[in-house]
CSV table of N, CA and C in Angstrom, one decimal:
chain,number,residue,atom,x,y,z
A,1118,MET,N,-78.6,17.2,26.5
A,1118,MET,CA,-79.8,16.4,26.1
A,1118,MET,C,-80.9,17.2,26.7
A,1119,VAL,N,-81.9,17.4,26.0
A,1119,VAL,CA,-83.2,17.9,26.5
A,1119,VAL,C,-84.3,16.9,26.6
A,1120,ASN,N,-85.0,16.6,27.7
A,1120,ASN,CA,-86.1,15.8,27.8
A,1120,ASN,C,-87.3,16.6,28.0
A,1121,HIS,N,-88.4,16.3,27.3
A,1121,HIS,CA,-89.7,17.0,27.6
A,1121,HIS,C,-90.4,16.4,28.6
A,1122,ALA,N,-90.9,17.1,29.7
A,1122,ALA,CA,-91.6,16.5,30.8
A,1122,ALA,C,-93.0,16.1,30.1
A,1123,GLY,N,-93.3,14.8,30.2
A,1123,GLY,CA,-94.6,14.3,29.7
A,1123,GLY,C,-94.5,13.9,28.2
A,1124,PRO,N,-95.7,13.7,27.5
A,1124,PRO,CA,-95.7,13.3,26.3
A,1124,PRO,C,-95.3,14.4,25.1
A,1125,PRO,N,-95.1,14.1,23.9
A,1125,PRO,CA,-94.7,15.0,23.0
A,1125,PRO,C,-95.7,16.2,23.0
A,1126,PRO,N,-95.3,17.3,22.5
A,1126,PRO,CA,-96.2,18.6,22.4
A,1126,PRO,C,-97.5,18.3,21.7
A,1127,GLU,N,-97.6,17.5,20.9
A,1127,GLU,CA,-99.0,17.4,20.1
A,1127,GLU,C,-100.0,16.6,21.1
A,1128,HIS,N,-99.7,16.1,22.2
A,1128,HIS,CA,-100.6,15.5,23.1
A,1128,HIS,C,-100.7,16.5,24.2
A,1129,GLU,N,-102.1,16.6,24.7
A,1129,GLU,CA,-102.4,17.5,25.8
A,1129,GLU,C,-102.2,16.8,27.1
A,1130,VAL,N,-101.6,17.4,28.2
A,1130,VAL,CA,-101.4,16.9,29.4
A,1130,VAL,C,-102.5,17.4,30.3
A,1131,VAL,N,-103.4,16.5,30.8
A,1131,VAL,CA,-104.5,16.8,31.8
A,1131,VAL,C,-104.1,16.6,33.2
A,1132,PRO,N,-104.1,17.5,34.0
A,1132,PRO,CA,-103.9,17.1,35.5
A,1132,PRO,C,-105.0,16.4,36.0
A,1133,PRO,N,-104.8,15.5,37.0
A,1133,PRO,CA,-105.8,14.7,37.6
A,1133,PRO,C,-107.0,15.6,38.1
A,1134,THR,N,-108.2,15.0,38.1
A,1134,THR,CA,-109.3,15.7,38.5
A,1134,THR,C,-110.2,15.0,39.5
A,1135,GLY,N,-111.1,15.5,40.1
A,1135,GLY,CA,-112.0,14.8,41.0
A,1135,GLY,C,-111.3,14.4,42.5
A,1136,ARG,N,-110.2,15.0,42.8
A,1136,ARG,CA,-109.6,14.8,44.0
A,1136,ARG,C,-110.1,15.8,45.1
A,1137,THR,N,-110.1,15.3,46.3
A,1137,THR,CA,-110.4,16.3,47.5
A,1137,THR,C,-109.1,16.7,48.2
A,1138,LEU,N,-108.8,18.0,48.1
A,1138,LEU,CA,-107.6,18.5,48.5
A,1138,LEU,C,-108.0,19.6,49.7
A,1139,LEU,N,-106.9,19.7,50.6
A,1139,LEU,CA,-107.0,20.6,51.6
A,1139,LEU,C,-105.8,21.6,51.5
A,1140,VAL,N,-105.9,22.9,51.6
A,1140,VAL,CA,-104.9,23.8,51.5
A,1140,VAL,C,-104.9,24.5,52.9
A,1141,ILE,N,-103.8,24.4,53.6
A,1141,ILE,CA,-103.6,25.0,54.9
A,1141,ILE,C,-102.5,26.0,54.8
A,1142,GLY,N,-102.7,27.2,55.5
A,1142,GLY,CA,-101.7,28.1,55.5
A,1142,GLY,C,-101.9,29.4,56.2
A,1143,ASP,N,-100.9,30.2,56.3
A,1143,ASP,CA,-101.1,31.5,56.9
A,1143,ASP,C,-100.8,32.7,55.9
A,1144,ASP,N,-100.7,32.3,54.6
A,1144,ASP,CA,-100.5,33.3,53.5
A,1144,ASP,C,-101.8,33.3,52.6
A,1145,GLU,N,-102.7,34.3,52.9
A,1145,GLU,CA,-103.9,34.2,52.1
A,1145,GLU,C,-103.8,34.2,50.6
A,1146,ASP,N,-102.9,35.0,50.0
A,1146,ASP,CA,-102.7,35.0,48.6
A,1146,ASP,C,-102.2,33.7,48.1
A,1147,LEU,N,-101.2,33.2,48.7
A,1147,LEU,CA,-100.6,32.0,48.2
A,1147,LEU,C,-101.5,30.8,48.3
A,1148,GLY,N,-102.3,30.7,49.4
A,1148,GLY,CA,-103.3,29.6,49.6
A,1148,GLY,C,-104.3,29.7,48.6
A,1149,GLN,N,-104.8,30.9,48.3
A,1149,GLN,CA,-105.8,31.2,47.3
A,1149,GLN,C,-105.4,30.8,46.0
A,1150,SER,N,-104.2,31.1,45.6
A,1150,SER,CA,-103.7,30.8,44.3
A,1150,SER,C,-103.5,29.2,44.1
A,1151,VAL,N,-103.0,28.6,45.1
A,1151,VAL,CA,-103.0,27.1,45.0
A,1151,VAL,C,-104.4,26.4,45.0
A,1152,ALA,N,-105.3,27.0,45.7
A,1152,ALA,CA,-106.7,26.5,45.7
A,1152,ALA,C,-107.4,26.8,44.3
A,1153,ASP,N,-107.2,28.0,43.8
A,1153,ASP,CA,-107.7,28.3,42.4
A,1153,ASP,C,-107.3,27.4,41.4
A,1154,HIS,N,-105.9,27.1,41.3
A,1154,HIS,CA,-105.5,26.3,40.3
A,1154,HIS,C,-106.0,24.8,40.4
A,1155,ALA,N,-106.0,24.2,41.7
A,1155,ALA,CA,-106.6,22.9,41.8
A,1155,ALA,C,-108.1,22.8,41.5
A,1156,GLN,N,-108.7,23.9,41.8
A,1156,GLN,CA,-110.2,23.9,41.4
A,1156,GLN,C,-110.4,24.0,39.9
A,1157,ARG,N,-109.5,24.8,39.2
A,1157,ARG,CA,-109.8,25.0,37.8
A,1157,ARG,C,-109.4,23.5,37.1
A,1158,TRP,N,-108.7,22.8,37.8
A,1158,TRP,CA,-108.3,21.4,37.2
A,1158,TRP,C,-109.4,20.5,37.5
A,1159,GLY,N,-110.5,20.8,38.2
A,1159,GLY,CA,-111.6,19.9,38.4
A,1159,GLY,C,-111.5,19.2,39.7
A,1160,ASN,N,-110.8,19.8,40.8
A,1160,ASN,CA,-110.8,19.2,42.1
A,1160,ASN,C,-111.6,20.0,43.0
A,1161,HIS,N,-112.0,19.3,44.1
A,1161,HIS,CA,-112.7,19.9,45.3
A,1161,HIS,C,-111.6,20.4,46.3
A,1162,VAL,N,-111.5,21.6,46.6
A,1162,VAL,CA,-110.6,22.2,47.5
A,1162,VAL,C,-111.3,22.8,48.6
A,1163,ASP,N,-110.8,22.5,49.9
A,1163,ASP,CA,-111.1,23.2,51.1
A,1163,ASP,C,-109.9,24.0,51.6
A,1164,ARG,N,-110.1,25.3,52.1
A,1164,ARG,CA,-108.9,26.0,52.5
A,1164,ARG,C,-109.2,26.3,53.9
A,1165,LEU,N,-108.1,26.2,54.8
A,1165,LEU,CA,-108.1,26.6,56.1
A,1165,LEU,C,-106.9,27.7,56.3
A,1166,HIS,N,-107.4,28.8,56.7
A,1166,HIS,CA,-106.5,29.9,57.0
A,1166,HIS,C,-106.1,30.0,58.4
A,1167,ARG,N,-104.9,29.7,58.9
A,1167,ARG,CA,-104.4,29.7,60.2
A,1167,ARG,C,-105.3,28.9,61.1
A,1168,PRO,N,-105.6,27.7,60.9
A,1168,PRO,CA,-106.5,26.9,61.8
A,1168,PRO,C,-105.8,26.6,63.1
A,1169,ASP,N,-106.5,26.4,64.1
A,1169,ASP,CA,-105.9,26.1,65.3
A,1169,ASP,C,-106.0,24.5,65.3
A,1170,ASP,N,-105.4,23.8,66.3
A,1170,ASP,CA,-105.4,22.4,66.3
A,1170,ASP,C,-106.8,21.7,66.2
A,1171,ASP,N,-107.7,22.3,67.0
A,1171,ASP,CA,-109.1,21.8,67.0
A,1171,ASP,C,-109.8,21.9,65.7
A,1172,GLU,N,-109.6,23.2,65.1
A,1172,GLU,CA,-110.3,23.3,63.8
A,1172,GLU,C,-109.7,22.4,62.7
A,1173,LEU,N,-108.4,22.2,62.6
A,1173,LEU,CA,-107.8,21.4,61.7
A,1173,LEU,C,-108.2,19.9,62.0
A,1174,ARG,N,-108.4,19.4,63.2
A,1174,ARG,CA,-108.9,18.1,63.5
A,1174,ARG,C,-110.3,17.9,63.1
A,1175,ARG,N,-111.1,19.0,63.2
A,1175,ARG,CA,-112.5,18.8,62.8
A,1175,ARG,C,-112.7,18.9,61.3
A,1176,ARG,N,-111.8,19.7,60.6
A,1176,ARG,CA,-112.0,19.9,59.2
A,1176,ARG,C,-111.2,19.1,58.2
A,1177,LEU,N,-110.3,18.3,58.8
A,1177,LEU,CA,-109.6,17.3,58.0
A,1177,LEU,C,-110.2,16.1,57.7
A,1178,PRO,N,-110.8,16.0,56.5
A,1178,PRO,CA,-111.7,14.9,56.2
A,1178,PRO,C,-110.9,13.6,56.0
A,1179,ALA,N,-111.6,12.6,56.4
A,1179,ALA,CA,-111.0,11.2,56.3
A,1179,ALA,C,-110.7,10.9,54.9
A,1180,SER,N,-111.5,11.5,53.9
A,1180,SER,CA,-111.4,11.1,52.5
A,1180,SER,C,-110.4,12.0,51.8
A,1181,VAL,N,-109.7,12.9,52.4
A,1181,VAL,CA,-108.8,13.8,51.7
A,1181,VAL,C,-107.8,13.1,50.9
A,1182,ASP,N,-107.6,13.4,49.7
A,1182,ASP,CA,-106.6,12.8,48.8
A,1182,ASP,C,-105.1,13.4,49.0
A,1183,GLY,N,-105.1,14.7,49.4
A,1183,GLY,CA,-103.8,15.4,49.5
A,1183,GLY,C,-104.0,16.7,50.3
A,1184,VAL,N,-102.8,17.1,50.9
A,1184,VAL,CA,-102.9,18.3,51.7
A,1184,VAL,C,-101.7,19.2,51.3
A,1185,ALA,N,-101.9,20.5,51.1
A,1185,ALA,CA,-100.9,21.3,50.8
A,1185,ALA,C,-100.8,22.3,51.9
A,1186,VAL,N,-99.6,22.5,52.4
A,1186,VAL,CA,-99.3,23.4,53.5
A,1186,VAL,C,-98.5,24.6,52.9
A,1187,VAL,N,-99.1,25.8,52.7
A,1187,VAL,CA,-98.3,26.8,52.1
A,1187,VAL,C,-98.1,28.1,53.1
A,1188,SER,N,-96.9,28.4,53.4
A,1188,SER,CA,-96.5,29.4,54.2
A,1188,SER,C,-95.1,30.0,53.8
A,1189,ARG,N,-95.0,31.2,54.2
A,1189,ARG,CA,-93.6,31.8,53.9
A,1189,ARG,C,-92.9,31.7,55.2
A,1190,ASN,N,-93.4,31.0,56.3
A,1190,ASN,CA,-92.8,30.9,57.5
A,1190,ASN,C,-92.5,29.5,57.7
A,1191,ASP,N,-91.3,29.1,57.9
A,1191,ASP,CA,-90.9,27.6,57.9
A,1191,ASP,C,-91.4,26.9,59.2
A,1192,ILE,N,-91.5,27.8,60.3
A,1192,ILE,CA,-91.9,27.1,61.6
A,1192,ILE,C,-93.4,26.9,61.5
A,1193,VAL,N,-94.1,27.7,60.9
A,1193,VAL,CA,-95.6,27.7,60.7
A,1193,VAL,C,-95.8,26.4,59.8
A,1194,ALA,N,-95.1,26.3,58.7
A,1194,ALA,CA,-95.2,25.2,57.7
A,1194,ALA,C,-94.9,23.8,58.3
A,1195,LEU,N,-93.7,23.9,59.1
A,1195,LEU,CA,-93.4,22.6,59.8
A,1195,LEU,C,-94.4,22.1,60.8
A,1196,ARG,N,-94.9,23.0,61.6
A,1196,ARG,CA,-96.0,22.8,62.5
A,1196,ARG,C,-97.2,22.1,62.0
A,1197,TYR,N,-97.6,22.8,60.9
A,1197,TYR,CA,-98.9,22.2,60.2
A,1197,TYR,C,-98.7,20.9,59.6
A,1198,ALA,N,-97.5,20.8,59.0
A,1198,ALA,CA,-97.2,19.4,58.4
A,1198,ALA,C,-97.1,18.3,59.4
A,1199,LEU,N,-96.4,18.6,60.5
A,1199,LEU,CA,-96.4,17.5,61.5
A,1199,LEU,C,-97.8,17.2,62.1
A,1200,LEU,N,-98.6,18.2,62.3
A,1200,LEU,CA,-99.9,18.0,62.8
A,1200,LEU,C,-100.8,17.3,61.8
A,1201,VAL,N,-100.7,17.6,60.6
A,1201,VAL,CA,-101.4,16.8,59.6
A,1201,VAL,C,-101.1,15.4,59.5
A,1202,GLU,N,-99.7,15.2,59.6
A,1202,GLU,CA,-99.3,13.7,59.6
A,1202,GLU,C,-99.8,13.0,60.8
A,1203,HIS,N,-99.8,13.7,62.0
A,1203,HIS,CA,-100.4,13.1,63.1
A,1203,HIS,C,-101.8,12.7,63.1
A,1204,LEU,N,-102.6,13.7,62.4
A,1204,LEU,CA,-104.0,13.5,62.3
A,1204,LEU,C,-104.4,12.5,61.2
A,1205,ALA,N,-103.6,12.5,60.3
A,1205,ALA,CA,-104.0,11.7,59.0
A,1205,ALA,C,-102.6,11.0,58.5
A,1206,PRO,N,-102.2,10.1,59.2
A,1206,PRO,CA,-100.9,9.4,58.8
A,1206,PRO,C,-100.9,8.8,57.5
A,1207,GLY,N,-99.9,9.2,56.7
A,1207,GLY,CA,-99.8,8.7,55.3
A,1207,GLY,C,-100.5,9.5,54.3
A,1208,VAL,N,-101.3,10.6,54.7
A,1208,VAL,CA,-101.8,11.3,53.6
A,1208,VAL,C,-100.8,12.0,52.6
A,1209,ARG,N,-101.1,12.1,51.4
A,1209,ARG,CA,-100.2,12.8,50.5
A,1209,ARG,C,-100.0,14.3,50.9
A,1210,LEU,N,-98.8,14.8,51.1
A,1210,LEU,CA,-98.5,16.1,51.8
A,1210,LEU,C,-97.4,16.8,51.0
A,1211,VAL,N,-97.9,18.0,50.7
A,1211,VAL,CA,-96.8,19.0,50.0
A,1211,VAL,C,-96.8,20.2,50.9
A,1212,VAL,N,-95.4,20.6,51.1
A,1212,VAL,CA,-95.2,21.7,52.1
A,1212,VAL,C,-94.2,22.6,51.5
A,1213,THR,N,-94.4,23.8,51.8
A,1213,THR,CA,-93.4,24.9,51.3
A,1213,THR,C,-92.5,25.2,52.5
A,1214,ILE,N,-91.2,24.9,52.3
A,1214,ILE,CA,-90.2,25.2,53.3
A,1214,ILE,C,-89.0,25.6,52.7
A,1215,PHE,N,-88.5,26.8,53.1
A,1215,PHE,CA,-87.3,27.5,52.5
A,1215,PHE,C,-85.9,26.7,53.1
A,1216,ASP,N,-85.9,26.6,54.3
A,1216,ASP,CA,-84.5,26.0,54.9
A,1216,ASP,C,-84.3,24.7,54.6
A,1217,ARG,N,-83.1,24.4,53.8
A,1217,ARG,CA,-82.9,23.0,53.4
A,1217,ARG,C,-82.7,22.1,54.5
A,1218,THR,N,-82.2,22.3,55.6
A,1218,THR,CA,-82.0,21.5,56.7
A,1218,THR,C,-83.3,21.1,57.2
A,1219,VAL,N,-84.2,22.0,57.4
A,1219,VAL,CA,-85.6,21.7,57.9
A,1219,VAL,C,-86.3,20.8,57.0
A,1220,ALA,N,-86.1,21.2,55.6
A,1220,ALA,CA,-86.8,20.4,54.6
A,1220,ALA,C,-86.2,18.9,54.6
A,1221,ASP,N,-85.0,18.6,54.8
A,1221,ASP,CA,-84.5,17.3,54.6
A,1221,ASP,C,-84.9,16.5,55.9
A,1222,GLU,N,-85.0,17.2,57.1
A,1222,GLU,CA,-85.4,16.6,58.3
A,1222,GLU,C,-86.9,16.2,58.2
A,1223,LEU,N,-87.8,17.1,57.6
A,1223,LEU,CA,-89.1,16.8,57.5
A,1223,LEU,C,-89.4,15.6,56.4
A,1224,THR,N,-88.8,15.6,55.4
A,1224,THR,CA,-88.9,14.4,54.4
A,1224,THR,C,-88.4,13.2,54.9
A,1225,ARG,N,-87.4,13.2,55.9
A,1225,ARG,CA,-86.9,12.0,56.4
A,1225,ARG,C,-87.8,11.5,57.5
A,1226,THR,N,-88.5,12.4,58.2
A,1226,THR,CA,-89.5,12.1,59.3
A,1226,THR,C,-90.8,11.7,58.7
A,1227,VAL,N,-91.2,12.3,57.6
A,1227,VAL,CA,-92.6,12.1,57.1
A,1227,VAL,C,-92.4,11.7,55.7
A,1228,PRO,N,-92.2,10.5,55.3
A,1228,PRO,CA,-91.8,9.9,53.9
A,1228,PRO,C,-92.8,10.3,52.9
A,1229,ASN,N,-94.1,10.5,53.2
A,1229,ASN,CA,-95.2,10.8,52.3
A,1229,ASN,C,-95.3,12.2,52.0
A,1230,CYS,N,-94.2,13.0,52.5
A,1230,CYS,CA,-94.2,14.5,52.3
A,1230,CYS,C,-93.2,15.0,51.2
A,1231,THR,N,-93.7,15.8,50.3
A,1231,THR,CA,-92.9,16.5,49.3
A,1231,THR,C,-92.7,17.9,49.8
A,1232,VAL,N,-91.4,18.4,49.9
A,1232,VAL,CA,-91.1,19.8,50.4
A,1232,VAL,C,-90.7,20.6,49.1
A,1233,LEU,N,-91.2,21.7,48.9
A,1233,LEU,CA,-90.9,22.7,47.9
A,1233,LEU,C,-90.5,23.9,48.4
A,1234,GLY,N,-89.2,24.4,48.2
A,1234,GLY,CA,-88.9,25.8,48.6
A,1234,GLY,C,-89.5,26.7,47.6
A,1235,MET,N,-89.8,28.0,48.0
A,1235,MET,CA,-90.3,28.8,47.0
A,1235,MET,C,-89.4,29.0,45.8
A,1236,THR,N,-88.1,28.9,45.9
A,1236,THR,CA,-87.3,29.1,44.8
A,1236,THR,C,-87.2,27.9,43.9
A,1237,ASP,N,-87.6,26.7,44.5
A,1237,ASP,CA,-87.8,25.4,43.8
A,1237,ASP,C,-89.0,25.6,42.8
A,1238,ALA,N,-90.0,26.3,43.2
A,1238,ALA,CA,-91.3,26.4,42.5
A,1238,ALA,C,-91.1,27.5,41.4
A,1239,ILE,N,-90.4,28.6,41.8
A,1239,ILE,CA,-90.3,29.9,40.9
A,1239,ILE,C,-89.2,29.8,39.8
A,1240,VAL,N,-88.0,29.4,40.3
A,1240,VAL,CA,-86.8,29.5,39.4
A,1240,VAL,C,-87.0,28.7,38.1
A,1241,PRO,N,-87.5,27.5,38.1
A,1241,PRO,CA,-87.7,26.8,36.8
A,1241,PRO,C,-88.5,27.6,35.7
A,1242,ALA,N,-89.6,28.2,36.2
A,1242,ALA,CA,-90.4,29.1,35.4
A,1242,ALA,C,-89.8,30.3,34.8
A,1243,LEU,N,-89.0,31.0,35.7
A,1243,LEU,CA,-88.2,32.2,35.3
A,1243,LEU,C,-87.2,31.8,34.3
A,1244,LEU,N,-86.4,30.7,34.5
A,1244,LEU,CA,-85.4,30.2,33.6
A,1244,LEU,C,-86.0,29.9,32.2
A,1245,GLY,N,-87.1,29.2,32.3
A,1245,GLY,CA,-87.7,28.8,30.9
A,1245,GLY,C,-88.0,30.0,30.1
A,1246,THR,N,-88.8,31.0,30.7
A,1246,THR,CA,-89.2,32.2,29.9
A,1246,THR,C,-88.0,33.0,29.5
A,1247,CYS,N,-86.9,33.0,30.2
A,1247,CYS,CA,-85.7,33.7,29.9
A,1247,CYS,C,-85.0,33.1,28.6
A,1248,VAL,N,-85.1,31.9,28.5
A,1248,VAL,CA,-84.5,31.0,27.5
A,1248,VAL,C,-85.3,31.1,26.2
A,1249,SER,N,-86.6,31.1,26.2
A,1249,SER,CA,-87.5,31.1,25.1
A,1249,SER,C,-88.9,31.3,25.6
A,1250,PRO,N,-89.6,32.0,24.8
A,1250,PRO,CA,-91.1,32.3,25.2
A,1250,PRO,C,-92.0,31.0,25.1
A,1251,ASP,N,-91.5,30.0,24.5
A,1251,ASP,CA,-92.2,28.8,24.3
A,1251,ASP,C,-92.0,27.8,25.5
A,1252,LEU,N,-91.1,28.1,26.4
A,1252,LEU,CA,-90.9,27.3,27.6
A,1252,LEU,C,-91.6,27.9,28.8
A,1253,ALA,N,-92.4,26.9,29.4
A,1253,ALA,CA,-93.0,27.2,30.7
A,1253,ALA,C,-92.1,27.0,31.9
A,1254,SER,N,-91.1,26.1,31.6
A,1254,SER,CA,-90.2,25.7,32.8
A,1254,SER,C,-89.0,25.0,32.3
A,1255,LEU,N,-87.9,25.3,32.9
A,1255,LEU,CA,-86.6,24.7,32.5
A,1255,LEU,C,-85.8,24.4,33.7
A,1256,GLN,N,-85.4,23.1,34.0
A,1256,GLN,CA,-84.5,22.9,35.1
A,1256,GLN,C,-83.6,21.7,34.9
A,1257,ARG,N,-82.5,21.6,35.5
A,1257,ARG,CA,-81.5,20.4,35.6
A,1257,ARG,C,-82.0,19.4,36.5
A,1258,SER,N,-81.7,18.1,35.9
A,1258,SER,CA,-82.0,16.9,36.6
A,1258,SER,C,-80.7,16.1,36.4
A,1259,GLY,N,-79.9,16.0,37.2
A,1259,GLY,CA,-78.6,15.3,37.0
A,1259,GLY,C,-77.8,15.9,35.8
A,1260,ASP,N,-77.6,15.1,34.7
A,1260,ASP,CA,-76.9,15.8,33.5
A,1260,ASP,C,-77.9,16.1,32.3
A,1261,GLN,N,-79.2,16.2,32.8
A,1261,GLN,CA,-80.1,16.5,31.7
A,1261,GLN,C,-81.0,17.7,32.0
A,1262,LEU,N,-81.5,18.3,31.0
A,1262,LEU,CA,-82.5,19.4,31.3
A,1262,LEU,C,-83.9,18.9,31.1
A,1263,LEU,N,-84.8,19.3,32.0
A,1263,LEU,CA,-86.1,19.0,31.9
A,1263,LEU,C,-86.9,20.3,31.4
A,1264,VAL,N,-87.7,20.1,30.4
A,1264,VAL,CA,-88.3,21.2,29.8
A,1264,VAL,C,-89.9,21.1,29.8
A,1265,VAL,N,-90.5,22.1,30.1
A,1265,VAL,CA,-92.0,22.0,30.0
A,1265,VAL,C,-92.4,23.1,29.0
A,1266,LEU,N,-93.0,22.6,27.8
A,1266,LEU,CA,-93.5,23.6,26.9
A,1266,LEU,C,-94.8,24.2,27.2
A,1267,ARG,N,-95.0,25.5,26.7
A,1267,ARG,CA,-96.2,26.3,27.0
A,1267,ARG,C,-97.3,25.5,26.1
């Protein structure tokens, strides 16, 4: 069985706009890509590249709607995620972490955190395109396939 993510293809899906987001990380290209996408969708994005604790404390706005921590280094990502949670408890937090054990522990400790491994983000797009040029993403959820159409 195939479920389409969102409404039928004849309806346009529009990402939320007007949000204030903070992108933190040590990977300049990855952080820029995340920020660019969020800005194109109409959000205000501030980026911090390798901030120390004091800089993060100063630049983490009280009105932030969400924080993305992007790094290819799990220790760096974990450190920033825990610091953000300490400075802004309960803020919507998305973190890139490769190691499944570290990811599980982080989501157990910080319930408002979503952890994405690089493979979690990349593989569905690769599979979708391999199956059909009309698919932007394809992944399994239980006994069903979730499909995102281009």
